[in-house]
mmCIF file of C-alpha atoms and ligand atoms in Angstrom:
data_model
loop_
_atom_site.group_PDB
_atom_site.id
_atom_site.type_symbol
_atom_site.label_atom_id
_atom_site.label_comp_id
_atom_site.label_asym_id
_atom_site.label_seq_id
_atom_site.Cartn_x
_atom_site.Cartn_y
_atom_site.Cartn_z
ATOM 1 C CA UNK A 1 200.692 43.322 14.712
ATOM 2 C CA UNK A 2 199.406 44.573 11.454
ATOM 3 C CA UNK A 3 199.794 48.502 10.491
ATOM 4 C CA UNK A 4 198.820 51.206 7.793
ATOM 5 C CA UNK A 5 198.950 54.935 7.580
ATOM 6 C CA UNK A 6 196.460 56.849 5.247
ATOM 7 C CA UNK A 7 196.162 60.382 4.213
ATOM 8 C CA UNK A 8 192.403 61.663 3.444
ATOM 9 C CA UNK A 9 191.736 65.484 2.472
ATOM 10 C CA UNK A 10 189.051 67.389 3.792
ATOM 11 C CA UNK A 11 185.966 68.585 1.524
ATOM 12 C CA UNK A 12 183.334 71.087 1.523
ATOM 13 C CA UNK A 13 179.576 70.864 0.364
ATOM 14 C CA UNK A 14 178.585 72.686 -2.645
ATOM 15 C CA UNK A 15 175.119 71.350 -2.230
ATOM 16 C CA UNK A 16 174.697 70.506 1.345
ATOM 17 C CA UNK A 17 173.960 67.206 3.634
ATOM 18 C CA UNK A 18 172.097 68.067 7.030
ATOM 19 C CA UNK A 19 169.597 65.530 8.239
ATOM 20 C CA UNK A 20 169.425 61.860 8.699
ATOM 21 C CA UNK A 21 167.145 59.101 7.434
ATOM 22 C CA UNK A 22 165.890 56.774 10.001
ATOM 23 C CA UNK A 23 168.009 53.861 10.558
ATOM 24 C CA UNK A 24 171.847 53.458 11.587
ATOM 25 C CA UNK A 25 175.055 54.978 11.020
ATOM 26 C CA UNK A 26 174.412 58.139 9.342
ATOM 27 C CA UNK A 27 171.854 57.352 6.583
ATOM 28 C CA UNK A 28 171.659 60.678 4.743
ATOM 29 C CA UNK A 29 167.995 62.332 4.086
ATOM 30 C CA UNK A 30 169.520 64.354 1.432
ATOM 31 C CA UNK A 31 172.187 63.605 -1.244
ATOM 32 C CA UNK A 32 175.461 66.268 -1.437
ATOM 33 C CA UNK A 33 177.797 67.485 -3.843
ATOM 34 C CA UNK A 34 181.438 68.307 -2.566
ATOM 35 C CA UNK A 35 185.060 69.404 -3.534
ATOM 36 C CA UNK A 36 187.723 67.713 -1.726
ATOM 37 C CA UNK A 37 190.388 70.334 -0.691
ATOM 38 C CA UNK A 38 193.968 69.835 -1.439
ATOM 39 C CA UNK A 39 195.719 71.886 1.751
ATOM 40 C CA UNK A 40 193.416 70.242 4.663
ATOM 41 C CA UNK A 41 194.233 66.882 5.692
ATOM 42 C CA UNK A 42 194.595 64.341 8.002
ATOM 43 C CA UNK A 43 196.976 61.460 8.347
ATOM 44 C CA UNK A 44 196.161 58.650 10.297
ATOM 45 C CA UNK A 45 197.864 55.406 11.359
ATOM 46 C CA UNK A 46 196.174 52.370 12.930
ATOM 47 C CA UNK A 47 198.154 49.413 14.385
ATOM 48 C CA UNK A 48 196.127 46.482 15.273
ATOM 49 C CA UNK A 49 198.125 45.114 18.184
ATOM 50 C CA UNK A 50 197.139 41.704 20.203
ATOM 51 C CA UNK A 51 199.528 43.361 23.312
ATOM 52 C CA UNK A 52 196.217 46.035 23.866
ATOM 53 C CA UNK A 53 193.444 45.640 25.909
ATOM 54 C CA UNK A 54 191.473 48.304 24.621
ATOM 55 C CA UNK A 55 191.459 50.468 21.662
ATOM 56 C CA UNK A 56 193.545 53.791 22.189
ATOM 57 C CA UNK A 57 193.393 57.003 20.217
ATOM 58 C CA UNK A 58 195.550 59.894 20.011
ATOM 59 C CA UNK A 59 194.502 63.191 17.895
ATOM 60 C CA UNK A 60 196.917 65.892 17.452
ATOM 61 C CA UNK A 61 199.314 64.696 20.019
ATOM 62 C CA UNK A 62 196.736 64.223 22.539
ATOM 63 C CA UNK A 63 194.417 61.712 23.999
ATOM 64 C CA UNK A 64 191.347 61.456 21.983
ATOM 65 C CA UNK A 65 188.122 59.560 23.220
ATOM 66 C CA UNK A 66 188.174 56.358 22.002
ATOM 67 C CA UNK A 67 184.295 55.219 22.172
ATOM 68 C CA UNK A 68 183.275 56.800 18.985
ATOM 69 C CA UNK A 69 186.459 55.090 17.489
ATOM 70 C CA UNK A 70 185.903 51.950 18.885
ATOM 71 C CA UNK A 71 182.267 51.865 17.490
ATOM 72 C CA UNK A 72 183.516 52.403 13.978
ATOM 73 C CA UNK A 73 186.748 49.927 14.411
ATOM 74 C CA UNK A 74 184.486 47.285 15.533
ATOM 75 C CA UNK A 75 182.529 47.441 11.786
ATOM 76 C CA UNK A 76 186.018 46.926 10.412
ATOM 77 C CA UNK A 77 186.739 44.138 12.916
ATOM 78 C CA UNK A 78 183.143 42.311 12.339
ATOM 79 C CA UNK A 79 184.031 42.377 8.585
ATOM 80 C CA UNK A 80 187.523 41.206 9.050
ATOM 81 C CA UNK A 81 186.404 38.466 11.484
ATOM 82 C CA UNK A 82 188.917 39.603 13.937
ATOM 83 C CA UNK A 83 188.831 41.099 17.509
ATOM 84 C CA UNK A 84 192.610 42.432 18.037
ATOM 85 C CA UNK A 85 192.331 46.118 19.584
ATOM 86 C CA UNK A 86 193.719 48.815 17.912
ATOM 87 C CA UNK A 87 195.671 51.685 18.391
ATOM 88 C CA UNK A 88 194.947 55.203 16.365
ATOM 89 C CA UNK A 89 197.217 57.803 15.960
ATOM 90 C CA UNK A 90 195.626 60.939 13.741
ATOM 91 C CA UNK A 91 196.949 64.303 13.037
ATOM 92 C CA UNK A 92 194.859 67.249 11.267
ATOM 93 C CA UNK A 93 197.194 69.837 9.175
ATOM 94 C CA UNK A 94 194.467 72.076 10.474
ATOM 95 C CA UNK A 95 192.119 72.995 13.263
ATOM 96 C CA UNK A 96 190.104 70.252 14.558
ATOM 97 C CA UNK A 97 186.243 70.575 14.900
ATOM 98 C CA UNK A 98 185.923 74.179 13.792
ATOM 99 C CA UNK A 99 183.822 73.571 10.848
ATOM 100 C CA UNK A 100 187.004 72.940 8.384
ATOM 101 C CA UNK A 101 185.392 69.316 8.087
ATOM 102 C CA UNK A 102 187.846 67.486 10.036
ATOM 103 C CA UNK A 103 185.315 64.232 10.689
ATOM 104 C CA UNK A 104 185.243 64.191 7.039
ATOM 105 C CA UNK A 105 188.993 63.705 6.542
ATOM 106 C CA UNK A 106 189.600 62.099 9.707
ATOM 107 C CA UNK A 107 186.840 59.175 9.212
ATOM 108 C CA UNK A 108 188.159 58.846 5.308
ATOM 109 C CA UNK A 109 191.782 58.341 6.630
ATOM 110 C CA UNK A 110 190.784 55.891 9.424
ATOM 111 C CA UNK A 111 188.160 54.035 7.171
ATOM 112 C CA UNK A 112 190.983 53.492 4.592
ATOM 113 C CA UNK A 113 193.842 52.980 7.494
ATOM 114 C CA UNK A 114 191.901 50.461 9.515
ATOM 115 C CA UNK A 115 190.413 48.092 6.829
ATOM 116 C CA UNK A 116 193.957 47.912 5.237
ATOM 117 C CA UNK A 117 195.588 47.264 8.589
ATOM 118 C CA UNK A 118 192.905 44.675 9.309
ATOM 119 C CA UNK A 119 194.017 42.666 5.920
ATOM 120 C CA UNK A 120 190.414 43.748 4.229
ATOM 121 C CA UNK A 121 190.657 44.943 0.775
ATOM 122 C CA UNK A 122 187.703 47.464 0.133
ATOM 123 C CA UNK A 123 187.189 48.884 -3.192
ATOM 124 C CA UNK A 124 186.256 52.728 -2.969
ATOM 125 C CA UNK A 125 182.614 52.347 -3.148
ATOM 126 C CA UNK A 126 182.992 49.957 -0.031
ATOM 127 C CA UNK A 127 185.307 52.453 1.642
ATOM 128 C CA UNK A 128 182.646 55.312 1.446
ATOM 129 C CA UNK A 129 180.521 53.181 2.830
ATOM 130 C CA UNK A 130 182.358 52.490 5.648
ATOM 131 C CA UNK A 131 183.674 55.999 6.140
ATOM 132 C CA UNK A 132 180.005 57.164 5.982
ATOM 133 C CA UNK A 133 179.161 55.341 9.030
ATOM 134 C CA UNK A 134 181.855 57.610 10.989
ATOM 135 C CA UNK A 135 180.639 60.656 9.560
ATOM 136 C CA UNK A 136 178.104 61.325 6.798
ATOM 137 C CA UNK A 137 180.398 63.860 5.081
ATOM 138 C CA UNK A 138 183.564 61.576 5.033
ATOM 139 C CA UNK A 139 181.476 59.379 2.518
ATOM 140 C CA UNK A 140 182.840 62.096 -0.016
ATOM 141 C CA UNK A 141 186.564 62.630 1.221
ATOM 142 C CA UNK A 142 187.140 59.003 -0.144
ATOM 143 C CA UNK A 143 187.491 60.647 -3.789
ATOM 144 C CA UNK A 144 188.941 63.706 -5.293
ATOM 145 C CA UNK A 145 188.115 66.614 -7.310
ATOM 146 C CA UNK A 146 184.239 66.948 -7.519
ATOM 147 C CA UNK A 147 181.947 64.025 -5.585
ATOM 148 C CA UNK A 148 178.475 63.105 -5.046
ATOM 149 C CA UNK A 149 177.144 61.459 -2.101
ATOM 150 C CA UNK A 150 173.857 59.636 -2.772
ATOM 151 C CA UNK A 151 171.059 59.639 -0.008
ATOM 152 C CA UNK A 152 170.090 55.886 -1.091
ATOM 153 C CA UNK A 153 166.854 53.907 -0.153
ATOM 154 C CA UNK A 154 167.870 50.919 1.641
ATOM 155 C CA UNK A 155 167.709 50.664 5.343
ATOM 156 C CA UNK A 156 171.304 48.831 5.240
ATOM 157 C CA UNK A 157 173.199 51.975 3.780
ATOM 158 C CA UNK A 158 174.197 49.863 1.045
ATOM 159 C CA UNK A 159 173.263 52.102 -1.503
ATOM 160 C CA UNK A 160 174.014 55.456 0.435
ATOM 161 C CA UNK A 161 177.848 55.945 -0.759
ATOM 162 C CA UNK A 162 179.966 58.718 -2.651
ATOM 163 C CA UNK A 163 180.987 58.733 -6.203
ATOM 164 C CA UNK A 164 183.613 61.058 -8.119
ATOM 165 C CA UNK A 165 182.284 63.358 -10.801
ATOM 166 C CA UNK A 166 185.531 65.239 -11.921
ATOM 167 C CA UNK A 167 189.099 65.013 -11.213
ATOM 168 C CA UNK A 168 190.595 68.163 -9.880
ATOM 169 C CA UNK A 169 192.437 68.652 -13.390
ATOM 170 C CA UNK A 170 189.083 68.576 -15.124
ATOM 171 C CA UNK A 171 188.423 71.892 -13.913
ATOM 172 C CA UNK A 172 190.616 73.508 -11.400
ATOM 173 C CA UNK A 173 188.643 75.586 -9.148
ATOM 174 C CA UNK A 174 190.703 77.051 -6.331
ATOM 175 C CA UNK A 175 189.281 77.714 -2.695
ATOM 176 C CA UNK A 176 190.127 80.360 0.129
ATOM 177 C CA UNK A 177 189.367 79.433 3.470
ATOM 178 C CA UNK A 178 188.790 82.294 5.595
ATOM 179 C CA UNK A 179 189.342 81.401 9.545
ATOM 180 C CA UNK A 180 187.420 83.550 11.806
ATOM 181 C CA UNK A 181 187.495 81.489 14.985
ATOM 182 C CA UNK A 182 189.660 78.721 15.978
ATOM 183 C CA UNK A 183 187.883 77.434 18.868
ATOM 184 C CA UNK A 184 186.179 74.018 18.201
ATOM 185 C CA UNK A 185 182.476 74.464 17.628
ATOM 186 C CA UNK A 186 179.911 74.444 20.456
ATOM 187 C CA UNK A 187 177.158 72.130 18.657
ATOM 188 C CA UNK A 188 178.892 69.260 16.273
ATOM 189 C CA UNK A 189 176.977 68.530 13.339
ATOM 190 C CA UNK A 190 176.068 65.122 14.495
ATOM 191 C CA UNK A 191 173.821 66.361 17.185
ATOM 192 C CA UNK A 192 173.202 69.945 15.331
ATOM 193 C CA UNK A 193 171.143 67.585 12.790
ATOM 194 C CA UNK A 194 169.322 64.812 14.875
ATOM 195 C CA UNK A 195 165.716 64.706 15.270
ATOM 196 C CA UNK A 196 165.176 67.864 12.697
ATOM 197 C CA UNK A 197 161.804 66.329 11.601
ATOM 198 C CA UNK A 198 160.831 67.450 14.920
ATOM 199 C CA UNK A 199 163.073 70.476 15.779
ATOM 200 C CA UNK A 200 161.995 72.495 12.577
ATOM 201 C CA UNK A 201 159.116 73.412 10.521
ATOM 202 C CA UNK A 202 161.688 74.193 7.510
ATOM 203 C CA UNK A 203 162.762 70.662 7.480
ATOM 204 C CA UNK A 204 160.343 69.006 4.823
ATOM 205 C CA UNK A 205 160.962 71.883 2.378
ATOM 206 C CA UNK A 206 164.649 71.269 2.938
ATOM 207 C CA UNK A 207 164.486 67.499 2.026
ATOM 208 C CA UNK A 208 161.675 67.995 -0.717
ATOM 209 C CA UNK A 209 163.762 70.591 -2.692
ATOM 210 C CA UNK A 210 167.137 68.668 -2.290
ATOM 211 C CA UNK A 211 166.814 66.763 -5.630
ATOM 212 C CA UNK A 212 166.322 69.751 -7.776
ATOM 213 C CA UNK A 213 168.971 71.254 -6.325
ATOM 214 C CA UNK A 214 170.894 68.146 -6.903
ATOM 215 C CA UNK A 215 170.075 67.830 -10.572
ATOM 216 C CA UNK A 216 170.877 71.495 -11.227
ATOM 217 C CA UNK A 217 174.047 71.266 -9.811
ATOM 218 C CA UNK A 218 175.457 68.135 -11.420
ATOM 219 C CA UNK A 219 174.159 69.975 -14.844
ATOM 220 C CA UNK A 220 176.090 73.001 -14.047
ATOM 221 C CA UNK A 221 179.066 71.192 -13.049
ATOM 222 C CA UNK A 222 179.069 68.927 -16.267
ATOM 223 C CA UNK A 223 178.991 72.288 -18.109
ATOM 224 C CA UNK A 224 181.808 73.780 -16.067
ATOM 225 C CA UNK A 225 179.251 77.229 -15.880
ATOM 226 C CA UNK A 226 180.673 78.355 -12.585
ATOM 227 C CA UNK A 227 178.146 81.536 -12.712
ATOM 228 C CA UNK A 228 175.527 78.671 -12.127
ATOM 229 C CA UNK A 229 177.800 76.408 -9.780
ATOM 230 C CA UNK A 230 178.498 79.497 -7.436
ATOM 231 C CA UNK A 231 174.736 80.396 -7.043
ATOM 232 C CA UNK A 232 173.541 77.126 -6.454
ATOM 233 C CA UNK A 233 176.619 76.960 -3.804
ATOM 234 C CA UNK A 234 175.461 80.083 -1.994
ATOM 235 C CA UNK A 235 171.882 79.120 -2.111
ATOM 236 C CA UNK A 236 172.130 75.656 -0.552
ATOM 237 C CA UNK A 237 174.379 77.214 2.246
ATOM 238 C CA UNK A 238 172.133 80.178 3.263
ATOM 239 C CA UNK A 239 169.065 77.583 3.052
ATOM 240 C CA UNK A 240 170.953 75.364 5.430
ATOM 241 C CA UNK A 241 171.901 78.256 8.045
ATOM 242 C CA UNK A 242 168.138 79.074 7.928
ATOM 243 C CA UNK A 243 167.350 75.349 8.278
ATOM 244 C CA UNK A 244 169.910 75.669 11.200
ATOM 245 C CA UNK A 245 168.523 78.926 12.409
ATOM 246 C CA UNK A 246 165.045 77.381 12.412
ATOM 247 C CA UNK A 247 165.658 74.315 14.481
ATOM 248 C CA UNK A 248 164.734 74.586 18.033
ATOM 249 C CA UNK A 249 166.863 75.271 19.795
ATOM 250 C CA UNK A 250 168.331 77.732 17.167
ATOM 251 C CA UNK A 251 171.582 77.160 15.773
ATOM 252 C CA UNK A 252 173.686 80.268 14.799
ATOM 253 C CA UNK A 253 177.278 79.297 13.729
ATOM 254 C CA UNK A 254 177.953 82.716 12.358
ATOM 255 C CA UNK A 255 180.053 85.324 13.960
ATOM 256 C CA UNK A 256 180.343 89.096 13.094
ATOM 257 C CA UNK A 257 183.304 88.119 10.544
ATOM 258 C CA UNK A 258 181.292 85.412 9.279
ATOM 259 C CA UNK A 259 178.602 88.027 7.604
ATOM 260 C CA UNK A 260 181.604 90.596 6.932
ATOM 261 C CA UNK A 261 183.214 87.758 5.022
ATOM 262 C CA UNK A 262 180.179 87.172 3.000
ATOM 263 C CA UNK A 263 179.690 90.550 2.129
ATOM 264 C CA UNK A 264 183.401 90.888 1.111
ATOM 265 C CA UNK A 265 182.848 87.821 -1.167
ATOM 266 C CA UNK A 266 179.990 89.601 -2.684
ATOM 267 C CA UNK A 267 181.631 92.953 -3.295
ATOM 268 C CA UNK A 268 184.333 90.966 -4.835
ATOM 269 C CA UNK A 269 181.908 89.593 -7.627
ATOM 270 C CA UNK A 270 180.285 93.038 -7.750
ATOM 271 C CA UNK A 271 183.873 94.213 -8.948
ATOM 272 C CA UNK A 272 184.160 91.341 -11.751
ATOM 273 C CA UNK A 273 186.095 88.361 -9.692
ATOM 274 C CA UNK A 274 184.158 85.091 -10.032
ATOM 275 C CA UNK A 275 183.923 84.011 -6.434
ATOM 276 C CA UNK A 276 181.269 82.379 -4.422
ATOM 277 C CA UNK A 277 180.961 81.575 -0.575
ATOM 278 C CA UNK A 278 179.729 78.422 1.295
ATOM 279 C CA UNK A 279 179.846 77.828 5.287
ATOM 280 C CA UNK A 280 179.456 74.540 6.667
ATOM 281 C CA UNK A 281 178.414 73.798 10.401
ATOM 282 C CA UNK A 282 180.995 76.679 11.786
ATOM 283 C CA UNK A 283 181.896 80.234 11.625
ATOM 284 C CA UNK A 284 184.568 79.636 8.849
ATOM 285 C CA UNK A 285 183.880 80.930 4.971
ATOM 286 C CA UNK A 286 185.040 79.074 2.273
ATOM 287 C CA UNK A 287 185.154 81.043 -1.105
ATOM 288 C CA UNK A 288 185.180 79.047 -4.343
ATOM 289 C CA UNK A 289 187.006 81.066 -7.404
ATOM 290 C CA UNK A 290 187.814 80.551 -10.841
ATOM 291 C CA UNK A 291 191.569 79.403 -11.412
ATOM 292 C CA UNK A 292 194.115 82.431 -11.213
ATOM 293 C CA UNK A 293 191.998 84.590 -8.694
ATOM 294 C CA UNK A 294 192.945 82.617 -5.428
ATOM 295 C CA UNK A 295 195.506 85.466 -4.590
ATOM 296 C CA UNK A 296 193.137 88.192 -4.819
ATOM 297 C CA UNK A 297 190.515 86.591 -2.853
ATOM 298 C CA UNK A 298 192.843 85.560 -0.150
ATOM 299 C CA UNK A 299 194.180 89.200 0.476
ATOM 300 C CA UNK A 300 190.758 91.151 -0.031
ATOM 301 C CA UNK A 301 189.406 88.255 2.820
ATOM 302 C CA UNK A 302 192.172 88.832 4.999
ATOM 303 C CA UNK A 303 191.559 92.613 5.157
ATOM 304 C CA UNK A 304 188.101 91.770 6.554
ATOM 305 C CA UNK A 305 187.817 92.727 10.136
ATOM 306 C CA UNK A 306 187.886 89.542 12.375
ATOM 307 C CA UNK A 307 189.419 87.059 9.656
ATOM 308 C CA UNK A 308 192.259 85.449 11.590
ATOM 309 C CA UNK A 309 194.019 83.902 8.650
ATOM 310 C CA UNK A 310 193.220 82.292 4.987
ATOM 311 C CA UNK A 311 194.298 79.099 3.520
ATOM 312 C CA UNK A 312 194.230 78.840 -0.098
ATOM 313 C CA UNK A 313 193.765 75.340 -1.649
ATOM 314 C CA UNK A 314 193.397 73.817 -4.725
ATOM 315 C CA UNK A 315 191.177 70.804 -5.480
ATOM 316 C CA UNK A 316 192.703 67.912 -4.024
ATOM 317 C CA UNK A 317 193.167 64.271 -5.011
ATOM 318 C CA UNK A 318 191.761 60.896 -3.302
ATOM 319 C CA UNK A 319 192.352 59.090 -0.260
ATOM 320 C CA UNK A 320 195.092 57.083 -0.300
ATOM 321 C CA UNK A 321 197.878 54.994 1.507
ATOM 322 C CA UNK A 322 201.142 56.368 2.553
ATOM 323 C CA UNK A 323 204.615 54.493 3.141
HETATM 324 O O1 PMV B 401 179.475 64.701 8.164
HETATM 325 P P1 PMV B 401 179.056 65.687 9.386
HETATM 326 O O2 PMV B 401 178.411 64.695 10.322
HETATM 327 O O3 PMV B 401 180.094 66.169 9.887
HETATM 328 O O4 PMV B 401 178.038 66.610 8.559
HETATM 329 C C1 PMV B 401 178.675 67.408 7.741
HETATM 330 C C2 PMV B 401 177.521 68.635 7.490
HETATM 331 C C3 PMV B 401 177.786 69.778 6.819
HETATM 332 O O5 PMV B 401 179.282 70.115 6.688
HETATM 333 C C4 PMV B 401 177.288 71.243 7.327
HETATM 334 C C5 PMV B 401 177.437 69.908 5.186
HETATM 335 C C6 PMV B 401 178.404 68.743 4.561
HETATM 336 O O6 PMV B 401 177.563 68.377 3.307
HETATM 337 O O7 PMV B 401 179.436 68.859 4.225
#
């Protein structure tokens, strides 16, 4: 028996990933840039055990569908040249599958725990490539602070990985997550972004403009220019949701509280607080703000009708092993 436990934090993209290139296992059609969140994480233990005749998985104390996980574990087994089955026990410290990036932290933690338990010693880039094969955004959760995920050009995905940009201490921004619905989302991102080339007339424009958005964001992050980072973040978010809404069938992830929270963030900004919103494939609103403003932003978002709770977060660390 060999086992390992890892913790990885969730991340939110400032420049969004949506759409896949042709080929196996989450080759992104566009690059992306994200921040890793200290307050939201997944702990995962993997035990390879020769007494097991099938993989077993448990998420937040309940049995989980092992099929997607078996396909992922097979990648690890193939590389480690073992065929032992595994038991996976995983827990999120936040609601699963509701647009809080549980697949990002989940597959990053699983990549590190499973590869270590299998006796592999992967470097961060190899881990990022492995995590991407579980979920595209998980490639970024291998790293802390700001990270960039590359689209890559190769059909085998060997250049589709993330790299760190800035450590949390380099630019200690705050994030406030406004939760507007705790239920798991109806259309998960893998299904939502499949076959977009056929399903949205806007998809070509989305891909075409992504390089320019990424370049502008890199420059703004390097300059620690929050106003530009914020403007690009809101633009990428709204462009993503425009693309989602234009998909056949149209994907609408927002609820009335999502829109109200967007307006509240813009209201705070009009009142002089440097805060900007972003939203993933779910109804939660994440507000990115300058250091020291998290408390005021959380208080305002909590007063928005339909906002159930808020979570404040600093930028988080890289995925790591735990005792
Ligand atoms: O990694 P996935 O398949 O869960 O897709 C993530 C998609 C978004 O969260 C909407 C955007 C992103 O870049 O994280």
